[in-house]
Amino acid sequence: MANALFYSSPWIDISSSVVAAVAVYITSLVVYRRWFHPLAEIPGPFWASVTHFYIVKYNLFSERSQFYLQVEKLHRKYGPVVRISPDEIHLADPENYEKLHYVGSKAPSKAPYFYDAFGLKIAAFGTTSNELHRIRRAAISPAFSRKAVLQLEDIVQEKTAKLINRIKDLLDEGKPVDLHHGFRALSVDIITDYSFDNDYKQLDSPTFGSDFYEMTSELITRGWVLQAFPFLLPLSDLITLPMAKRINGALYEFLLFRKRCVEQIATVKKEIDEGRDKSKHKTIFHQLLDPNASEGHVVPNVEELTEEMFTILTAGGETTGHAMTMITYYVLSNPEIYRKLVSELKTAFPEKQTTFDYLTLEKLPYLSSVIKEGLRLSYGVPGRLPRVIETPDAIFNGYRVPKGTTVGMSAWMLNRNPQNFPEPEQFIPERWSDPEKSKRLENKYFAPFGRGSRQCVGMHLAYLELYIGIGSIFRNFDRLRVDNFGPEDLEFDDYFGPFFRPTQNKFHVALDA
């Protein structure tokens, strides 16, 4: 009797109805997305067309986070335009780059779902609205203009000289030098000095601050988790220091570091506001705290300044340090390139010294070619930078794309296009030696710092660091060799930047016998 009542219960009927309704909904959604969606004509794998978890699978549930490689495979199979999720396509044709990255009120805006995961909505980097981004960027841009950056040369020279002396001391002791962390320490100390008038002293650390790098690397990998499950982002703000200590060591260290940053920023802001500022030089925060920094600029509070600081520190420390690492590896791996570069530097600077004039360095043709080729193969952000189309019916390679579609391109494919860069996997500085050809590539097919209104604001500072850093290394050391590091160690995961696994060999150099 009880069983009969149970099986005839209205709850069973309701449950069956719910299951049936869900099944109908999912089936209808799949049918719509695959065959009736505005992007239905664009080729791509079936699962990519019906679920956003196609991307999540490669970012989170594969052995390595290398969706950029999967996208490359898809283009080989399907052509220059590929559908990688129900509402997003990826482009391979370099001719399309300028259609996505240009200056203008109708320029494609940043895709919120992608950039919101970084939790930096207030900083200029995370601002998806073009108009709001214009205001925020205008406020900070003067601090990174070429004129402002040239005034930082003494700081960059001082930090670089410290790195050179550290390298000399280690080599004299017969020890290999960890330049993977050494170059990153250089960049972090430069950007924190410019931010606070007080650097983080990573160059003074016996390990070049490797613990700081490992902490930030481990946490930045969580970005894809928050992108896949955005509801976790507000929950992450609720985690306290005691909770983090029990959950994850790196998370605890990060929150502790963030707390110190907030305190440091609050102190700097208070001193500037009260006229007690004793900075040796103008800092980034001086610019941001100027109420007249730009039209419509609102002086940021401590929380907003902290967001900007985290953006600047991550972008300024990691990407430039990585580029210097790759350039040094490729030069040392090719004796002829090494010889030509050292020869040019010796001609320009006959005597070894600790400082090398930037305006002289940037005019050296072979050094410039080496740096450009290194930027091409270091892939500042290897994966896609999704943009939302703001104009009706954009056309890419014959495919009509409606307004609101998310469209992306990647540096990995742009920088390896064989039509523009023959033998794309090879480090060939000579490809930049013809001024006319080099100008054509730079104007249209080479964008290591992006292009348009969202171009990296720190480009001039990055070039200052690269020219002085690389020039100083190869003028002072003409007998270096790569130590226990090979092509297999160049493979990286994409976490909005190229990141190496903790288990991978890190780039070291030693004296050649």
Coordinates of N, CA and C in Angstrom, one line a residue, residues 168-284:
K168 N 78.2 39.1 -12.1 CA 79.6 39.0 -12.0 C 80.0 38.2 -10.7
D169 N 79.4 38.5 -9.6 CA 79.8 37.9 -8.4 C 79.5 36.4 -8.4
L170 N 78.4 36.0 -8.9 CA 78.0 34.6 -9.0 C 78.9 33.8 -10.0
L171 N 79.2 34.4 -11.1 CA 80.1 33.8 -12.1 C 81.5 33.6 -11.5
D172 N 82.0 34.7 -10.8 CA 83.3 34.6 -10.2 C 83.4 33.4 -9.2
E173 N 82.3 33.1 -8.6 CA 82.2 32.0 -7.6 C 82.0 30.7 -8.3
G174 N 81.9 30.7 -9.6 CA 81.7 29.5 -10.4 C 80.3 28.9 -10.3
K175 N 79.4 29.8 -10.0 CA 78.0 29.4 -9.9 C 77.1 29.8 -11.1
P176 N 76.2 28.9 -11.5 CA 75.3 29.4 -12.6 C 74.4 30.5 -12.1
V177 N 73.9 31.3 -13.0 CA 73.0 32.4 -12.6 C 71.6 32.2 -13.1
D178 N 70.7 32.3 -12.2 CA 69.3 32.2 -12.5 C 68.7 33.5 -13.1
L179 N 68.8 33.6 -14.4 CA 68.3 34.8 -15.0 C 66.8 34.7 -15.3
H180 N 66.2 33.6 -15.1 CA 64.7 33.5 -15.2 C 64.1 34.4 -14.1
H181 N 64.6 34.3 -12.9 CA 64.2 35.2 -11.8 C 64.9 36.5 -11.8
G182 N 66.2 36.5 -12.2 CA 67.0 37.7 -12.2 C 66.4 38.8 -13.1
F183 N 65.9 38.5 -14.3 CA 65.3 39.5 -15.1 C 64.0 40.0 -14.6
R184 N 63.2 39.1 -14.0 CA 61.9 39.4 -13.4 C 62.2 40.3 -12.2
A185 N 63.2 40.0 -11.4 CA 63.5 40.9 -10.3 C 63.9 42.3 -10.7
L186 N 64.6 42.4 -11.8 CA 65.0 43.7 -12.4 C 63.7 44.5 -12.7
S187 N 62.8 43.9 -13.4 CA 61.6 44.6 -13.8 C 60.7 45.0 -12.6
V188 N 60.6 44.1 -11.6 CA 59.8 44.4 -10.5 C 60.4 45.5 -9.7
D189 N 61.7 45.5 -9.5 CA 62.3 46.6 -8.7 C 62.2 47.9 -9.4
I190 N 62.2 47.9 -10.8 CA 62.1 49.2 -11.5 C 60.7 49.7 -11.4
I191 N 59.7 48.9 -11.6 CA 58.3 49.4 -11.5 C 57.8 49.7 -10.1
T192 N 58.3 49.0 -9.1 CA 58.0 49.4 -7.7 C 58.7 50.7 -7.3
D193 N 59.9 50.9 -7.8 CA 60.6 52.2 -7.5 C 59.8 53.3 -8.1
Y194 N 59.3 53.1 -9.3 CA 58.6 54.2 -10.0 C 57.2 54.4 -9.4
S195 N 56.7 53.3 -8.8 CA 55.3 53.5 -8.1 C 55.4 54.1 -6.8
F196 N 56.4 53.6 -5.9 CA 56.4 54.0 -4.5 C 57.6 54.9 -4.1
D197 N 58.6 55.0 -5.1 CA 59.8 55.7 -4.7 C 60.5 54.8 -3.7
N198 N 60.3 53.5 -3.7 CA 60.8 52.5 -2.8 C 60.6 51.1 -3.4
D199 N 61.7 50.5 -3.9 CA 61.5 49.2 -4.6 C 61.4 48.1 -3.6
Y200 N 61.1 46.9 -4.2 CA 60.9 45.7 -3.4 C 62.1 44.9 -3.1
K201 N 63.3 45.4 -3.7 CA 64.6 44.8 -3.4 C 64.7 43.4 -3.8
Q202 N 64.1 43.0 -4.9 CA 64.2 41.7 -5.4 C 65.6 41.3 -5.8
L203 N 66.3 42.4 -6.3 CA 67.6 42.1 -6.8 C 68.6 41.9 -5.7
D204 N 68.2 42.3 -4.5 CA 69.1 42.0 -3.3 C 68.9 40.6 -2.7
S205 N 67.8 40.0 -3.1 CA 67.4 38.6 -2.6 C 68.4 37.6 -3.2
P206 N 68.9 36.7 -2.3 CA 69.8 35.6 -2.8 C 69.2 34.8 -4.0
T207 N 67.8 34.7 -4.0 CA 67.2 33.9 -5.1 C 66.5 34.8 -6.1
F208 N 66.8 36.1 -6.1 CA 66.2 37.1 -7.0 C 64.6 37.1 -6.7
G209 N 64.2 36.9 -5.5 CA 62.8 37.0 -5.2 C 62.0 35.9 -5.8
S210 N 62.6 34.7 -5.9 CA 61.8 33.6 -6.6 C 60.6 33.2 -5.9
D211 N 60.5 33.4 -4.5 CA 59.3 33.1 -3.8 C 58.2 34.0 -4.2
F212 N 58.5 35.3 -4.5 CA 57.5 36.2 -4.9 C 56.9 35.8 -6.3
Y213 N 57.8 35.4 -7.2 CA 57.4 35.0 -8.5 C 56.5 33.7 -8.4
E214 N 56.9 32.8 -7.6 CA 56.2 31.5 -7.5 C 54.8 31.8 -6.9
M215 N 54.7 32.7 -5.9 CA 53.4 33.1 -5.3 C 52.5 33.6 -6.3
T216 N 53.0 34.6 -7.1 CA 52.1 35.3 -8.1 C 51.7 34.3 -9.2
S217 N 52.7 33.5 -9.6 CA 52.4 32.5 -10.7 C 51.3 31.5 -10.3
E218 N 51.4 31.0 -9.0 CA 50.4 30.0 -8.6 C 49.0 30.7 -8.5
L219 N 48.9 31.9 -8.1 CA 47.6 32.5 -8.0 C 47.1 33.0 -9.3
I220 N 47.9 33.4 -10.2 CA 47.4 33.9 -11.5 C 46.8 32.8 -12.3
T221 N 47.2 31.5 -12.0 CA 46.6 30.4 -12.7 C 45.1 30.2 -12.3
R222 N 44.7 30.8 -11.2 CA 43.3 30.7 -10.8 C 42.4 31.5 -11.7
G223 N 42.9 32.4 -12.5 CA 42.1 33.2 -13.4 C 41.1 32.5 -14.2
W224 N 41.6 31.3 -14.8 CA 40.6 30.6 -15.6 C 39.5 30.0 -14.8
V225 N 39.8 29.6 -13.6 CA 38.7 29.1 -12.7 C 37.6 30.1 -12.5
L226 N 38.0 31.4 -12.2 CA 37.1 32.5 -12.0 C 36.3 32.8 -13.3
Q227 N 37.0 32.6 -14.4 CA 36.4 32.9 -15.7 C 35.3 31.9 -16.0
A228 N 35.6 30.6 -15.7 CA 34.6 29.5 -15.9 C 33.5 29.6 -14.9
F229 N 33.8 30.0 -13.7 CA 32.8 30.0 -12.6 C 32.8 31.4 -12.0
P230 N 32.2 32.4 -12.7 CA 32.3 33.8 -12.2 C 31.6 34.0 -10.8
F231 N 30.7 33.2 -10.4 CA 30.1 33.4 -9.1 C 31.1 33.2 -8.0
L232 N 32.2 32.6 -8.3 CA 33.2 32.4 -7.2 C 34.0 33.7 -6.9
L233 N 34.0 34.7 -7.8 CA 34.8 35.9 -7.7 C 34.3 36.7 -6.4
P234 N 33.1 37.0 -6.3 CA 32.7 37.7 -5.0 C 32.9 36.9 -3.8
L235 N 32.9 35.6 -3.9 CA 33.1 34.8 -2.7 C 34.6 34.8 -2.3
S236 N 35.5 35.0 -3.3 CA 36.9 35.0 -3.0 C 37.2 36.3 -2.2
D237 N 36.4 37.3 -2.3 CA 36.7 38.6 -1.6 C 36.4 38.4 -0.1
L238 N 35.7 37.3 0.3 CA 35.3 37.1 1.6 C 36.4 36.3 2.4
I239 N 37.4 35.8 1.7 CA 38.4 35.0 2.4 C 39.3 35.9 3.2
T240 N 39.4 35.6 4.5 CA 40.3 36.3 5.4 C 41.7 35.7 5.5
L241 N 42.6 36.4 6.1 CA 43.9 35.8 6.3 C 44.0 34.5 7.0
P242 N 43.3 34.4 8.2 CA 43.3 33.1 8.9 C 42.7 32.0 8.0
M243 N 41.6 32.3 7.3 CA 41.0 31.3 6.4 C 42.0 30.8 5.3
A244 N 42.7 31.8 4.7 CA 43.6 31.5 3.6 C 44.8 30.7 4.1
K245 N 45.2 30.9 5.4 CA 46.3 30.2 5.9 C 46.0 28.7 6.0
R246 N 44.7 28.4 6.3 CA 44.3 27.0 6.3 C 44.0 26.4 4.9
I247 N 43.6 27.2 4.0 CA 43.2 26.8 2.7 C 44.4 26.5 1.8
N248 N 45.3 27.5 1.7 CA 46.4 27.4 0.7 C 47.5 28.4 1.1
G249 N 48.8 27.9 1.1 CA 49.9 28.7 1.5 C 50.1 29.9 0.6
A250 N 50.0 29.7 -0.8 CA 50.3 30.7 -1.7 C 49.2 31.8 -1.6
L251 N 47.9 31.4 -1.4 CA 46.9 32.3 -1.2 C 47.1 33.2 0.1
Y252 N 47.5 32.6 1.1 CA 47.8 33.3 2.4 C 48.9 34.3 2.1
E253 N 50.0 33.9 1.4 CA 51.1 34.8 1.2 C 50.7 36.0 0.3
F254 N 49.8 35.7 -0.7 CA 49.3 36.7 -1.6 C 48.4 37.7 -0.8
L255 N 47.5 37.3 0.0 CA 46.7 38.2 0.8 C 47.5 39.0 1.8
L256 N 48.6 38.4 2.3 CA 49.5 39.1 3.2 C 50.2 40.2 2.4
F257 N 50.6 39.9 1.2 CA 51.3 40.8 0.4 C 50.4 41.9 0.0
R258 N 49.1 41.6 -0.3 CA 48.1 42.6 -0.7 C 47.9 43.5 0.5
K259 N 47.8 43.0 1.7 CA 47.6 43.8 2.8 C 48.7 44.9 3.0
R260 N 49.9 44.4 2.8 CA 51.1 45.3 2.9 C 51.0 46.4 1.8
C261 N 50.6 46.0 0.6 CA 50.5 46.9 -0.5 C 49.5 48.0 -0.2
V262 N 48.3 47.6 0.4 CA 47.3 48.6 0.7 C 47.8 49.5 1.8
E263 N 48.5 49.0 2.8 CA 49.1 49.9 3.8 C 50.1 50.9 3.2
Q264 N 50.9 50.3 2.3 CA 52.0 51.2 1.7 C 51.3 52.2 0.8
I265 N 50.3 51.9 0.0 CA 49.6 52.8 -0.8 C 48.9 53.9 0.0
A266 N 48.3 53.4 1.1 CA 47.6 54.4 2.0 C 48.5 55.4 2.5
T267 N 49.7 55.0 2.9 CA 50.7 55.9 3.5 C 51.2 56.9 2.4
V268 N 51.5 56.4 1.2 CA 51.9 57.3 0.1 C 50.8 58.3 -0.2
K269 N 49.6 57.8 -0.3 CA 48.5 58.7 -0.6 C 48.3 59.8 0.4
K270 N 48.4 59.4 1.7 CA 48.2 60.4 2.8 C 49.3 61.4 2.8
E271 N 50.6 61.0 2.5 CA 51.7 61.9 2.5 C 51.5 62.9 1.4
I272 N 51.1 62.4 0.2 CA 50.9 63.3 -0.9 C 49.7 64.3 -0.7
D273 N 48.6 63.8 -0.1 CA 47.4 64.6 0.1 C 47.7 65.7 1.2
E274 N 48.6 65.4 2.1 CA 48.9 66.3 3.2 C 50.1 67.2 2.9
G275 N 50.7 67.0 1.7 CA 51.9 67.8 1.4 C 53.1 67.5 2.1
R276 N 53.2 66.2 2.6 CA 54.4 65.8 3.3 C 55.3 64.8 2.5
D277 N 55.0 64.9 1.2 CA 55.7 64.0 0.3 C 57.2 64.3 0.2
K278 N 58.0 63.3 0.3 CA 59.5 63.5 0.2 C 60.1 62.6 -0.8
S279 N 59.3 62.3 -1.8 CA 59.8 61.4 -2.9 C 61.0 62.0 -3.6
K280 N 61.9 61.1 -4.0 CA 63.1 61.6 -4.7 C 62.7 61.9 -6.2
H281 N 61.7 61.3 -6.7 CA 61.2 61.5 -8.0 C 59.7 61.4 -8.1
K282 N 59.1 61.9 -9.2 CA 57.7 61.8 -9.4 C 57.3 60.3 -9.6
T283 N 56.3 59.9 -9.0 CA 55.9 58.5 -9.1 C 54.6 58.3 -9.9
I284 N 54.2 57.1 -10.2 CA 52.9 56.8 -10.9 C 51.8 57.4 -10.0

